[in-house]
Tab-separated table of C-alpha atoms and ligand atoms in Angstrom:
chain	number	residue	atom	x	y	z
A	1	MET	CA	19.705	-84.972	-0.977
A	2	ALA	CA	21.301	-81.943	-2.410
A	3	ASP	CA	18.570	-79.905	-3.827
A	4	THR	CA	20.492	-78.351	-6.617
A	5	LYS	CA	22.274	-80.081	-9.364
A	6	PRO	CA	25.061	-77.932	-10.693
A	7	ASP	CA	24.799	-76.869	-14.251
A	8	LYS	CA	27.851	-78.369	-15.843
A	9	PRO	CA	29.233	-79.623	-19.131
A	10	GLY	CA	30.106	-83.275	-19.766
A	11	PHE	CA	32.456	-85.152	-17.478
A	12	LEU	CA	35.526	-85.237	-19.686
A	13	SER	CA	35.365	-81.592	-20.626
A	14	ARG	CA	35.078	-80.754	-16.927
A	15	LEU	CA	37.843	-83.117	-15.990
A	16	PHE	CA	40.252	-81.537	-18.415
A	17	GLY	CA	38.607	-78.194	-18.690
A	18	ARG	CA	37.001	-75.838	-16.229
A	19	LYS	CA	37.583	-75.661	-12.525
A	20	ALA	CA	34.819	-76.839	-10.250
A	21	GLU	CA	33.104	-74.706	-7.735
A	22	THR	CA	31.327	-75.746	-4.609
A	23	PRO	CA	27.634	-75.030	-4.978
A	24	ALA	CA	26.359	-72.613	-2.413
A	25	ALA	CA	23.256	-74.636	-1.866
A	26	ALA	CA	21.667	-72.500	0.792
A	27	GLN	CA	18.177	-73.622	1.515
A	28	PRO	CA	15.092	-71.498	1.614
A	29	GLU	CA	13.909	-70.314	4.960
A	30	THR	CA	10.543	-71.659	5.833
A	31	GLN	CA	10.808	-73.153	9.269
A	32	GLN	CA	9.046	-71.666	12.203
A	33	PRO	CA	10.457	-71.610	15.684
A	34	ALA	CA	9.470	-74.449	17.894
A	35	PRO	CA	7.262	-73.378	20.749
A	36	GLU	CA	8.875	-73.066	24.105
A	37	THR	CA	7.487	-74.885	27.108
A	38	PRO	CA	7.742	-72.499	30.011
A	39	GLN	CA	7.412	-74.228	33.316
A	40	ALA	CA	4.424	-73.513	35.443
A	41	GLY	CA	4.866	-72.477	38.996
A	42	GLY	CA	7.206	-69.552	38.669
A	43	HIS	CA	10.473	-71.396	38.995
A	44	PRO	CA	13.147	-68.765	38.653
A	45	GLU	CA	14.830	-70.550	35.761
A	46	THR	CA	11.812	-70.942	33.603
A	47	MET	CA	10.830	-67.546	32.381
A	48	PRO	CA	9.071	-67.600	29.043
A	49	SER	CA	11.277	-67.325	26.020
A	50	PRO	CA	11.704	-64.177	24.029
A	51	PRO	CA	9.826	-64.026	20.768
A	52	ALA	CA	11.165	-64.806	17.360
A	53	ASN	CA	10.453	-62.304	14.711
A	54	ALA	CA	13.384	-60.761	12.832
A	55	ALA	CA	13.942	-61.666	9.232
A	56	ASP	CA	17.344	-63.091	9.986
A	57	ASP	CA	16.033	-64.678	13.112
A	58	LEU	CA	17.941	-67.626	14.376
A	59	THR	CA	14.786	-69.203	15.589
A	60	ALA	CA	13.822	-69.845	12.010
A	61	ALA	CA	15.057	-73.361	12.360
A	62	PRO	CA	13.304	-76.654	11.891
A	63	PRO	CA	10.950	-77.686	14.650
A	64	THR	CA	11.794	-80.183	17.342
A	65	VAL	CA	13.804	-82.976	15.891
A	66	THR	CA	14.330	-86.196	17.631
A	67	GLU	CA	14.368	-88.167	14.488
A	68	ALA	CA	16.303	-87.554	11.380
A	69	SER	CA	15.473	-84.464	9.453
A	70	PRO	CA	14.211	-85.346	6.028
A	71	ASP	CA	16.548	-84.837	3.166
A	72	THR	CA	14.266	-83.415	0.566
A	73	PRO	CA	14.279	-79.650	0.465
A	74	GLU	CA	10.511	-79.599	0.498
A	75	GLU	CA	10.505	-81.375	3.828
A	76	ALA	CA	13.542	-79.881	5.416
A	77	LYS	CA	13.775	-76.261	4.499
A	78	ALA	CA	16.052	-74.461	6.884
A	79	ALA	CA	17.061	-70.917	7.443
A	80	PRO	CA	20.092	-70.040	5.342
A	81	GLU	CA	23.212	-70.392	7.482
A	82	LEU	CA	21.222	-71.395	10.493
A	83	ALA	CA	19.434	-74.600	9.850
A	84	GLY	CA	19.260	-76.599	12.999
A	85	ALA	CA	16.712	-78.337	15.077
A	86	ASP	CA	15.122	-77.590	18.323
A	87	LEU	CA	16.226	-79.331	21.420
A	88	GLN	CA	14.720	-82.053	23.467
A	89	PRO	CA	15.558	-82.485	27.121
A	90	VAL	CA	17.552	-85.515	27.964
A	91	GLU	CA	16.406	-88.107	30.415
A	92	GLY	CA	18.484	-88.231	33.530
A	93	LEU	CA	19.002	-91.933	33.651
A	94	ASP	CA	21.995	-94.004	32.916
A	95	PRO	CA	20.747	-96.869	30.817
A	96	GLU	CA	24.163	-98.256	30.167
A	97	GLY	CA	25.133	-98.169	33.782
A	98	THR	CA	28.309	-96.355	32.985
A	99	ASN	CA	28.088	-93.581	35.499
A	100	PRO	CA	31.169	-92.979	37.530
A	101	GLN	CA	30.898	-94.532	40.940
A	102	GLU	CA	31.473	-91.478	43.039
A	103	PRO	CA	28.469	-89.703	44.501
A	104	LEU	CA	26.797	-87.088	42.380
A	105	PRO	CA	28.034	-83.616	43.085
A	106	ARG	CA	25.810	-80.824	44.128
A	107	ILE	CA	24.445	-78.882	41.200
A	108	LEU	CA	25.472	-75.300	41.500
A	109	THR	CA	22.389	-73.418	40.596
A	110	GLU	CA	22.415	-69.720	41.092
A	111	THR	CA	19.444	-67.565	40.490
A	112	GLY	CA	21.083	-64.215	40.017
A	113	PRO	CA	18.505	-61.584	39.246
A	114	GLU	CA	20.318	-59.969	36.366
A	115	LEU	CA	18.873	-60.390	32.914
A	116	ARG	CA	20.865	-60.195	29.759
A	117	PRO	CA	20.791	-56.639	28.558
A	118	ASP	CA	19.478	-57.709	25.154
A	119	ILE	CA	16.367	-59.257	26.684
A	120	THR	CA	13.889	-56.789	28.016
A	121	ALA	CA	10.483	-57.356	29.491
A	122	ALA	CA	8.978	-56.113	26.244
A	123	ASP	CA	10.761	-58.909	24.411
A	124	LEU	CA	9.199	-61.559	26.518
A	125	PRO	CA	5.951	-63.043	25.278
A	126	ALA	CA	3.015	-63.772	27.503
A	127	PRO	CA	3.234	-67.294	28.857
A	128	ASP	CA	1.397	-69.990	26.938
A	129	PRO	CA	-2.223	-70.311	28.030
A	130	ALA	CA	-1.576	-73.764	29.402
A	131	PRO	CA	2.121	-73.907	30.124
A	132	ALA	CA	3.402	-77.396	30.187
A	133	GLU	CA	5.864	-78.775	32.629
A	134	VAL	CA	9.316	-79.209	31.148
A	135	LEU	CA	9.291	-82.907	30.752
A	136	PRO	CA	12.274	-84.966	29.804
A	137	ASP	CA	12.227	-87.015	26.628
A	138	PRO	CA	12.024	-90.733	26.711
A	139	VAL	CA	15.445	-92.173	27.326
A	140	PRO	CA	17.188	-92.689	24.036
A	141	ASP	CA	18.638	-96.161	23.662
A	142	ALA	CA	17.215	-96.961	27.079
A	143	MET	CA	17.560	-100.712	26.956
A	144	PRO	CA	19.558	-101.772	23.934
A	145	ALA	CA	19.006	-105.426	23.150
A	146	ALA	CA	22.705	-106.118	22.953
A	147	PRO	CA	25.612	-103.744	23.149
A	148	ARG	CA	26.823	-102.821	19.696
A	149	GLY	CA	30.372	-101.841	18.973
A	150	TRP	CA	31.233	-98.503	17.446
A	151	TRP	CA	31.794	-99.908	13.966
A	152	GLN	CA	28.306	-101.400	14.054
A	153	ARG	CA	26.795	-98.161	15.279
A	154	LEU	CA	28.731	-96.167	12.717
A	155	THR	CA	27.725	-98.341	9.775
A	156	ASP	CA	24.138	-98.586	10.974
A	157	GLY	CA	24.060	-94.849	11.510
A	158	MET	CA	25.557	-94.061	8.121
A	159	ARG	CA	23.250	-96.500	6.371
A	160	ARG	CA	21.176	-93.851	4.660
A	161	THR	CA	24.175	-92.185	3.083
A	162	SER	CA	25.934	-95.412	2.218
A	163	SER	CA	22.930	-97.212	0.771
A	164	SER	CA	22.035	-94.280	-1.376
A	165	LEU	CA	25.591	-94.203	-2.743
A	166	SER	CA	25.781	-97.961	-2.941
A	167	ASP	CA	22.552	-98.207	-4.878
A	168	SER	CA	23.828	-95.680	-7.385
A	169	VAL	CA	27.167	-97.426	-7.763
A	170	THR	CA	25.607	-100.858	-8.154
A	171	GLY	CA	23.028	-99.563	-10.586
A	172	LEU	CA	25.625	-97.758	-12.631
A	173	PHE	CA	28.441	-100.237	-12.753
A	174	THR	CA	26.795	-103.623	-13.030
A	175	LYS	CA	27.834	-104.978	-16.389
A	176	ARG	CA	28.437	-101.595	-17.863
A	177	LYS	CA	31.458	-100.034	-19.337
A	178	LEU	CA	32.845	-96.968	-17.771
A	179	ASP	CA	32.017	-94.147	-20.120
A	180	ASP	CA	31.227	-90.460	-20.023
A	181	ALA	CA	27.583	-91.064	-19.101
A	182	THR	CA	28.267	-93.439	-16.185
A	183	LEU	CA	30.916	-91.133	-14.839
A	184	GLU	CA	28.603	-88.189	-15.009
A	185	GLU	CA	25.867	-90.091	-13.203
A	186	LEU	CA	28.298	-91.224	-10.548
A	187	GLU	CA	29.466	-87.687	-10.041
A	188	ASP	CA	25.857	-86.576	-9.631
A	189	ALA	CA	25.291	-89.280	-6.992
A	190	LEU	CA	28.320	-88.035	-5.076
A	191	VAL	CA	27.096	-84.464	-5.256
A	192	GLN	CA	23.683	-85.618	-4.054
A	193	ALA	CA	25.367	-87.158	-1.010
A	194	ASP	CA	26.785	-83.677	-0.374
A	195	LEU	CA	30.435	-84.483	-0.906
A	196	GLY	CA	30.718	-81.263	-2.886
A	197	VAL	CA	31.596	-80.813	-6.547
A	198	PRO	CA	35.393	-80.714	-6.165
A	199	ALA	CA	35.500	-84.006	-4.246
A	200	ALA	CA	32.939	-85.582	-6.569
A	201	MET	CA	35.040	-84.659	-9.587
A	202	ARG	CA	38.233	-85.884	-8.016
A	203	ILE	CA	36.741	-89.208	-6.998
A	204	THR	CA	35.195	-89.709	-10.414
A	205	ALA	CA	38.494	-88.913	-12.061
A	206	ALA	CA	40.266	-91.441	-9.830
A	207	ILE	CA	37.746	-94.085	-10.840
A	208	ALA	CA	38.096	-93.212	-14.512
A	209	SER	CA	41.854	-93.253	-14.448
A	210	GLY	CA	43.090	-96.100	-16.651
A	211	ARG	CA	39.678	-97.704	-16.774
A	212	TYR	CA	37.881	-95.680	-19.394
A	213	ASN	CA	35.819	-97.852	-21.711
A	214	LYS	CA	36.446	-100.929	-19.574
A	215	GLU	CA	34.196	-102.805	-17.209
A	216	ILE	CA	34.590	-102.056	-13.556
A	217	SER	CA	32.769	-103.817	-10.746
A	218	PRO	CA	30.702	-101.965	-8.116
A	219	GLY	CA	33.103	-103.353	-5.505
A	220	GLU	CA	36.087	-101.746	-7.221
A	221	VAL	CA	34.257	-98.455	-7.456
A	222	LYS	CA	33.420	-98.532	-3.756
A	223	ALA	CA	37.018	-99.326	-2.845
A	224	ILE	CA	38.280	-96.339	-4.846
A	225	LEU	CA	35.562	-94.156	-3.354
A	226	ALA	CA	36.570	-95.183	0.172
A	227	SER	CA	40.225	-94.609	-0.526
A	228	GLU	CA	39.615	-91.118	-1.977
A	229	VAL	CA	37.306	-90.131	0.891
A	230	GLU	CA	39.871	-91.357	3.392
A	231	LYS	CA	42.585	-89.287	1.682
A	232	ALA	CA	40.414	-86.189	1.905
A	233	LEU	CA	39.541	-86.729	5.551
A	234	GLN	CA	42.830	-87.977	6.943
A	235	PRO	CA	44.288	-84.502	7.527
A	236	VAL	CA	41.269	-83.337	9.516
A	237	ALA	CA	40.775	-86.433	11.640
A	238	GLN	CA	42.415	-85.074	14.757
A	239	ALA	CA	41.781	-86.121	18.313
A	240	LEU	CA	40.780	-83.446	20.771
A	241	ALA	CA	43.805	-83.138	23.000
A	242	ILE	CA	43.165	-81.961	26.533
A	243	ASP	CA	46.176	-79.969	27.645
A	244	ARG	CA	46.529	-80.961	31.282
A	245	THR	CA	48.672	-77.907	31.996
A	246	LYS	CA	45.528	-75.828	31.525
A	247	LYS	CA	43.422	-76.268	34.583
A	248	PRO	CA	40.665	-76.029	33.738
A	249	PHE	CA	40.908	-76.765	30.047
A	250	VAL	CA	38.077	-74.625	28.749
A	251	ILE	CA	35.898	-75.919	25.919
A	252	LEU	CA	33.351	-73.566	24.415
A	253	MET	CA	30.539	-75.362	22.607
A	254	ILE	CA	28.847	-73.416	19.847
A	255	GLY	CA	26.351	-74.078	17.084
A	256	VAL	CA	22.812	-73.348	16.006
A	257	ASN	CA	19.904	-74.467	18.115
A	258	GLY	CA	19.231	-78.135	17.941
A	259	ALA	CA	22.571	-79.033	16.381
A	260	GLY	CA	23.246	-81.196	19.402
A	261	LYS	CA	25.486	-78.995	21.584
A	262	THR	CA	23.983	-79.883	24.925
A	263	THR	CA	23.769	-83.565	24.120
A	264	THR	CA	27.348	-83.509	22.876
A	265	ILE	CA	28.480	-81.811	26.074
A	266	GLY	CA	26.850	-84.650	27.993
A	267	LYS	CA	28.477	-87.300	25.857
A	268	LEU	CA	31.892	-85.636	26.033
A	269	SER	CA	31.605	-85.196	29.786
A	270	GLN	CA	30.958	-88.883	30.094
A	271	LYS	CA	34.098	-89.642	28.112
A	272	PHE	CA	36.217	-87.246	30.143
A	273	ARG	CA	34.861	-88.654	33.390
A	274	GLN	CA	35.692	-92.152	32.213
A	275	GLN	CA	39.237	-90.915	31.634
A	276	GLY	CA	39.319	-89.836	35.253
A	277	LEU	CA	39.058	-86.120	34.553
A	278	LYS	CA	37.182	-83.802	36.825
A	279	VAL	CA	34.585	-82.033	34.726
A	280	MET	CA	32.456	-78.984	35.306
A	281	LEU	CA	29.651	-77.673	33.105
A	282	ALA	CA	28.391	-74.145	32.566
A	283	ALA	CA	24.795	-73.746	31.390
A	284	GLY	CA	25.562	-70.818	29.117
A	285	ASP	CA	22.522	-71.345	26.914
A	286	THR	CA	20.555	-68.973	29.083
A	287	PHE	CA	18.136	-68.314	26.268
A	288	ARG	CA	16.145	-71.459	26.891
A	289	ALA	CA	15.001	-72.836	30.203
A	290	ALA	CA	14.851	-76.322	28.752
A	291	ALA	CA	18.504	-76.142	27.727
A	292	ILE	CA	19.492	-75.246	31.281
A	293	GLU	CA	17.445	-78.123	32.657
A	294	GLN	CA	18.847	-80.475	30.062
A	295	LEU	CA	22.414	-79.646	31.030
A	296	LYS	CA	21.668	-80.146	34.720
A	297	VAL	CA	20.306	-83.589	33.941
A	298	TRP	CA	23.452	-84.430	32.027
A	299	GLY	CA	25.555	-83.132	34.904
A	300	GLU	CA	23.787	-85.433	37.322
A	301	ARG	CA	24.002	-88.288	34.940
A	302	VAL	CA	27.755	-88.084	34.376
A	303	GLY	CA	28.729	-86.754	37.784
A	304	ALA	CA	29.736	-83.216	36.910
A	305	PRO	CA	28.686	-80.070	38.747
A	306	VAL	CA	26.733	-77.583	36.668
A	307	LEU	CA	26.794	-73.853	37.119
A	308	ALA	CA	23.376	-72.655	36.055
A	309	ARG	CA	21.369	-69.490	36.449
A	310	ALA	CA	17.971	-68.229	35.533
A	311	GLN	CA	16.865	-68.071	31.951
A	312	GLY	CA	17.853	-64.729	30.533
A	313	ALA	CA	20.898	-64.367	32.806
A	314	ASP	CA	24.036	-62.909	31.290
A	315	ALA	CA	25.840	-65.807	29.634
A	316	ALA	CA	29.262	-64.159	29.618
A	317	GLY	CA	29.053	-63.419	33.330
A	318	LEU	CA	28.036	-66.977	33.972
A	319	ALA	CA	30.975	-68.270	31.929
A	320	TYR	CA	33.362	-66.093	33.919
A	321	ASP	CA	31.973	-67.304	37.226
A	322	ALA	CA	32.101	-70.894	36.035
A	323	LEU	CA	35.786	-70.452	35.223
A	324	GLN	CA	36.418	-69.089	38.680
A	325	GLU	CA	34.519	-71.935	40.264
A	326	ALA	CA	36.192	-74.568	38.085
A	327	LYS	CA	39.594	-73.183	39.017
A	328	ALA	CA	38.690	-73.121	42.696
A	329	ASN	CA	37.375	-76.678	42.742
A	330	GLY	CA	40.274	-78.087	40.713
A	331	SER	CA	38.313	-79.093	37.629
A	332	ASP	CA	40.340	-80.447	34.732
A	333	VAL	CA	37.816	-79.533	32.072
A	334	LEU	CA	35.144	-76.853	31.914
A	335	LEU	CA	32.570	-77.235	29.144
A	336	ILE	CA	30.560	-74.107	28.408
A	337	ASP	CA	27.216	-74.482	26.640
A	338	THR	CA	26.002	-71.512	24.602
A	339	ALA	CA	22.768	-70.414	23.026
A	340	GLY	CA	22.099	-71.541	19.494
A	341	ARG	CA	19.652	-68.811	18.863
A	342	LEU	CA	18.746	-65.399	20.156
A	343	GLN	CA	16.385	-62.806	18.812
A	344	ASN	CA	18.525	-62.525	15.733
A	345	LYS	CA	21.811	-63.525	14.197
A	346	ALA	CA	23.590	-60.340	15.244
A	347	GLY	CA	22.517	-60.887	18.845
A	348	LEU	CA	23.836	-64.415	18.854
A	349	MET	CA	27.156	-63.425	17.363
A	350	ALA	CA	27.528	-60.530	19.800
A	351	GLU	CA	26.860	-62.863	22.707
A	352	LEU	CA	29.471	-65.362	21.555
A	353	GLU	CA	32.037	-62.615	21.053
A	354	LYS	CA	31.310	-61.340	24.532
A	355	ILE	CA	31.674	-64.775	26.103
A	356	VAL	CA	35.055	-65.219	24.421
A	357	ARG	CA	36.156	-61.741	25.510
A	358	VAL	CA	35.129	-62.282	29.098
A	359	VAL	CA	36.650	-65.769	29.313
A	360	LYS	CA	39.924	-64.300	28.029
A	361	LYS	CA	39.898	-61.781	30.830
A	362	PHE	CA	40.163	-64.649	33.251
A	363	ASP	CA	42.605	-66.699	31.196
A	364	PRO	CA	44.041	-65.122	28.043
A	365	THR	CA	44.711	-68.575	26.593
A	366	ALA	CA	41.079	-69.661	26.990
A	367	PRO	CA	38.901	-70.960	25.499
A	368	HIS	CA	41.376	-73.721	24.754
A	369	ALA	CA	39.007	-75.329	22.308
A	370	THR	CA	35.989	-73.856	20.559
A	371	LEU	CA	33.971	-76.692	19.109
A	372	LEU	CA	31.341	-76.037	16.506
A	373	VAL	CA	28.611	-78.649	16.618
A	374	LEU	CA	27.075	-79.255	13.205
A	375	ASP	CA	23.980	-81.231	12.395
A	376	ALA	CA	24.740	-83.397	9.349
A	377	THR	CA	21.134	-83.328	8.226
A	378	VAL	CA	21.445	-79.710	7.117
A	379	GLY	CA	23.815	-80.734	4.327
A	380	GLN	CA	25.489	-77.896	2.430
A	381	ASN	CA	24.027	-75.397	4.862
A	382	ALA	CA	26.741	-76.489	7.289
A	383	ILE	CA	29.222	-74.561	5.147
A	384	SER	CA	27.658	-71.213	5.893
A	385	GLN	CA	27.343	-72.143	9.551
A	386	VAL	CA	31.086	-72.719	9.750
A	387	GLU	CA	31.740	-69.362	8.103
A	388	LEU	CA	29.409	-67.579	10.473
A	389	PHE	CA	30.660	-69.128	13.697
A	390	GLN	CA	34.270	-68.841	12.662
A	391	LYS	CA	33.823	-65.095	12.484
A	392	ALA	CA	32.088	-64.866	15.843
A	393	ALA	CA	34.072	-67.229	17.989
A	394	GLY	CA	37.040	-68.644	16.084
A	395	VAL	CA	36.220	-72.310	15.648
A	396	THR	CA	39.084	-74.673	16.511
A	397	GLY	CA	37.360	-77.941	15.700
A	398	LEU	CA	34.163	-79.589	14.546
A	399	VAL	CA	31.798	-82.148	15.946
A	400	MET	CA	29.309	-83.522	13.458
A	401	THR	CA	26.115	-84.983	14.880
A	402	LYS	CA	23.131	-86.845	13.440
A	403	LEU	CA	25.001	-88.686	10.738
A	404	ASP	CA	22.438	-91.379	11.426
A	405	GLY	CA	19.624	-89.173	10.267
A	406	THR	CA	20.656	-88.297	6.757
A	407	ALA	CA	21.749	-89.455	3.340
A	408	ARG	CA	23.951	-86.355	3.220
A	409	GLY	CA	26.841	-87.629	5.327
A	410	GLY	CA	29.218	-86.655	2.541
A	411	ILE	CA	29.029	-83.104	3.847
A	412	LEU	CA	31.953	-83.939	6.096
A	413	VAL	CA	34.099	-84.362	2.996
A	414	ALA	CA	32.971	-81.019	1.598
A	415	LEU	CA	33.724	-79.317	4.929
A	416	ALA	CA	37.124	-80.941	5.215
A	417	GLU	CA	38.086	-79.764	1.756
A	418	LYS	CA	36.830	-76.255	2.248
A	419	PHE	CA	37.890	-75.403	5.787
A	420	ARG	CA	40.501	-77.967	6.819
A	421	LEU	CA	39.278	-77.634	10.385
A	422	PRO	CA	39.950	-80.595	12.655
A	423	VAL	CA	37.009	-82.950	13.012
A	424	HIS	CA	37.180	-84.333	16.536
A	425	PHE	CA	34.015	-86.353	16.997
A	426	ILE	CA	31.041	-87.630	15.076
A	427	GLY	CA	27.637	-88.583	16.419
A	428	VAL	CA	25.429	-91.315	15.030
A	429	GLY	CA	22.626	-91.407	17.559
A	430	GLU	CA	21.166	-89.957	20.701
A	431	GLY	CA	22.681	-92.481	23.087
A	432	VAL	CA	25.603	-91.548	25.263
A	433	GLU	CA	27.839	-94.033	23.438
A	434	ASP	CA	26.832	-92.759	20.010
A	435	LEU	CA	29.597	-90.166	19.855
A	436	GLU	CA	33.134	-91.250	19.101
A	437	PRO	CA	36.415	-89.729	17.977
A	438	PHE	CA	36.464	-89.299	14.246
A	439	THR	CA	38.626	-91.639	12.201
A	440	ALA	CA	38.984	-91.100	8.473
A	441	ARG	CA	39.296	-94.750	7.496
A	442	ASP	CA	36.234	-95.974	9.367
A	443	PHE	CA	34.145	-93.111	8.097
A	444	ALA	CA	35.340	-93.633	4.516
A	445	LYS	CA	34.552	-97.336	4.623
A	446	ALA	CA	31.195	-96.700	6.208
A	447	ILE	CA	30.213	-94.124	3.616
A	448	ALA	CA	31.264	-96.388	0.776
A	449	GLY	CA	29.268	-99.236	2.298
A	450	LEU	CA	32.304	-101.480	2.704
A	451	GLU	CA	31.877	-104.265	5.145
A	452	ALA	CA	34.783	-104.454	7.499
A	453	THR	CA	37.216	-102.051	8.993
A	454	SER	CA	40.917	-102.765	9.136
B	501	GTP	N1	19.731	-88.952	15.788
B	501	GTP	C1	20.579	-88.197	16.482
B	501	GTP	N2	20.110	-87.264	17.313
B	501	GTP	C2	20.994	-86.497	17.987
B	501	GTP	C3	22.395	-86.632	17.840
B	501	GTP	N3	22.990	-85.698	18.639
B	501	GTP	C4	21.999	-85.013	19.251
B	501	GTP	N4	20.794	-85.493	18.865
B	501	GTP	C5	19.459	-85.044	19.269
B	501	GTP	O1	19.228	-83.750	18.746
B	501	GTP	C6	18.338	-83.037	19.573
B	501	GTP	C7	18.910	-81.657	19.856
B	501	GTP	O2	20.079	-81.794	20.622
B	501	GTP	P1	20.508	-80.690	21.704
B	501	GTP	O3	21.744	-81.208	22.343
B	501	GTP	O4	19.383	-80.352	22.555
B	501	GTP	O5	20.828	-79.462	20.768
B	501	GTP	P2	21.401	-78.024	21.158
B	501	GTP	O6	22.334	-77.655	20.067
B	501	GTP	O7	21.925	-78.016	22.530
B	501	GTP	O8	20.101	-77.147	21.081
B	501	GTP	P3	19.792	-75.700	21.800
B	501	GTP	O9	19.880	-75.939	23.266
B	501	GTP	O10	18.405	-75.392	21.340
B	501	GTP	O11	20.788	-74.724	21.302
B	501	GTP	C8	18.142	-83.904	20.814
B	501	GTP	O12	16.940	-84.595	20.671
B	501	GTP	C9	19.309	-84.871	20.757
B	501	GTP	O13	19.037	-86.090	21.395
B	501	GTP	C10	22.884	-87.633	16.924
B	501	GTP	O14	24.081	-87.835	16.699
B	501	GTP	N5	21.923	-88.387	16.276
């Protein structure tokens, strides 16, 4: 839930009076970095991770999250601008049996000796006393009882947001007249779901219009809510178009650690492969050994070669080489993973800028898409993440993950209103099928808790 309730006058005076502002609800920084799990045995790709210490350190993100982050600020405090979650490796199985039929390609794993210039030996901590093997997570959605359609997954996934809104609406509008107090409470519920003050005010005004002092049913309120949310989201619901004249079409994936970049790359690769596209992956998150391993597993799983190097290798150089390789092997799409955290924010931004610069040297039109992956559970914090990554890498579109883990799914509405960036995909679970192109109507109905889609 939003942790701050804006200080505001009564509904009618606000409706006809002052202009709303979006609350900058940055959350306090309390999270500690999750411990790394360097691999024993001196594998070249598993050097220990650099330490986290700077005040603006990107590692100050919530610890490993496989489940939903809690919504209460006490439980889910995140670094301002950089709330995220640590990653979990992905199991290399194909529970749904949807792997392309062709044999798995060789994984291109290079172990170039060069370290990134910003990581020196002094930065590297001593290995953990008892370093654990990098083990994959249990397979998410390994054996679903019965295949569920997207609408089912979406509504199930959005249940926390929709039931919290639904409960408020039902509580407020059952046998009650629509007056200043109910409208104010409704607006608060919308703000709590992170829709943002401007959208909350607009929706409340739409509900009030012509109905003041009359009874209105919860169903009517939900229908108006869905229609207003759909209106707000329609302009940003844009499919990710792969320009086949660009070969490879280069997609740079960015976002804070744990937002779901690597998982999203895997899920997208699967979709592209199912469309018959030849896909290559670049393990550009050279900051974490586990991220490199995780991407390799996804590559095997979906049938896409992965260019990977040792932890600490220069990510920009790797991206350049991946482009060369993708061009040489006729790939249609190259997806480049990037680090979500470095020693500090400045380091991360510098690395992203460098990757973009270097990629442009190879192809001035690349990257053809720069997708910012946002974790919905961070709520309003997503706003500062967009601002930050826009500056560093020029975001062209958004992917919102973990809508299943939060009652703050309304953040998509706030983002749409503020940035007007295309939203290409949303994720409602860890399974490979839990990411789908974003459609405004389905999302609006799901958030309002309406039953069917049409
Ligand atoms: N519940 C849920 N979990 C998700 C979703 N998308 C990703 N995850 C999980 O979030 C965790 C982090 O995802 P990663 O893909 O590792 O995140 P990342 O951004 O690559 O992280 P770094 O490599 O640390 O930068 C994993 O456990 C994923 O399975 C989603 O839509 N819903």
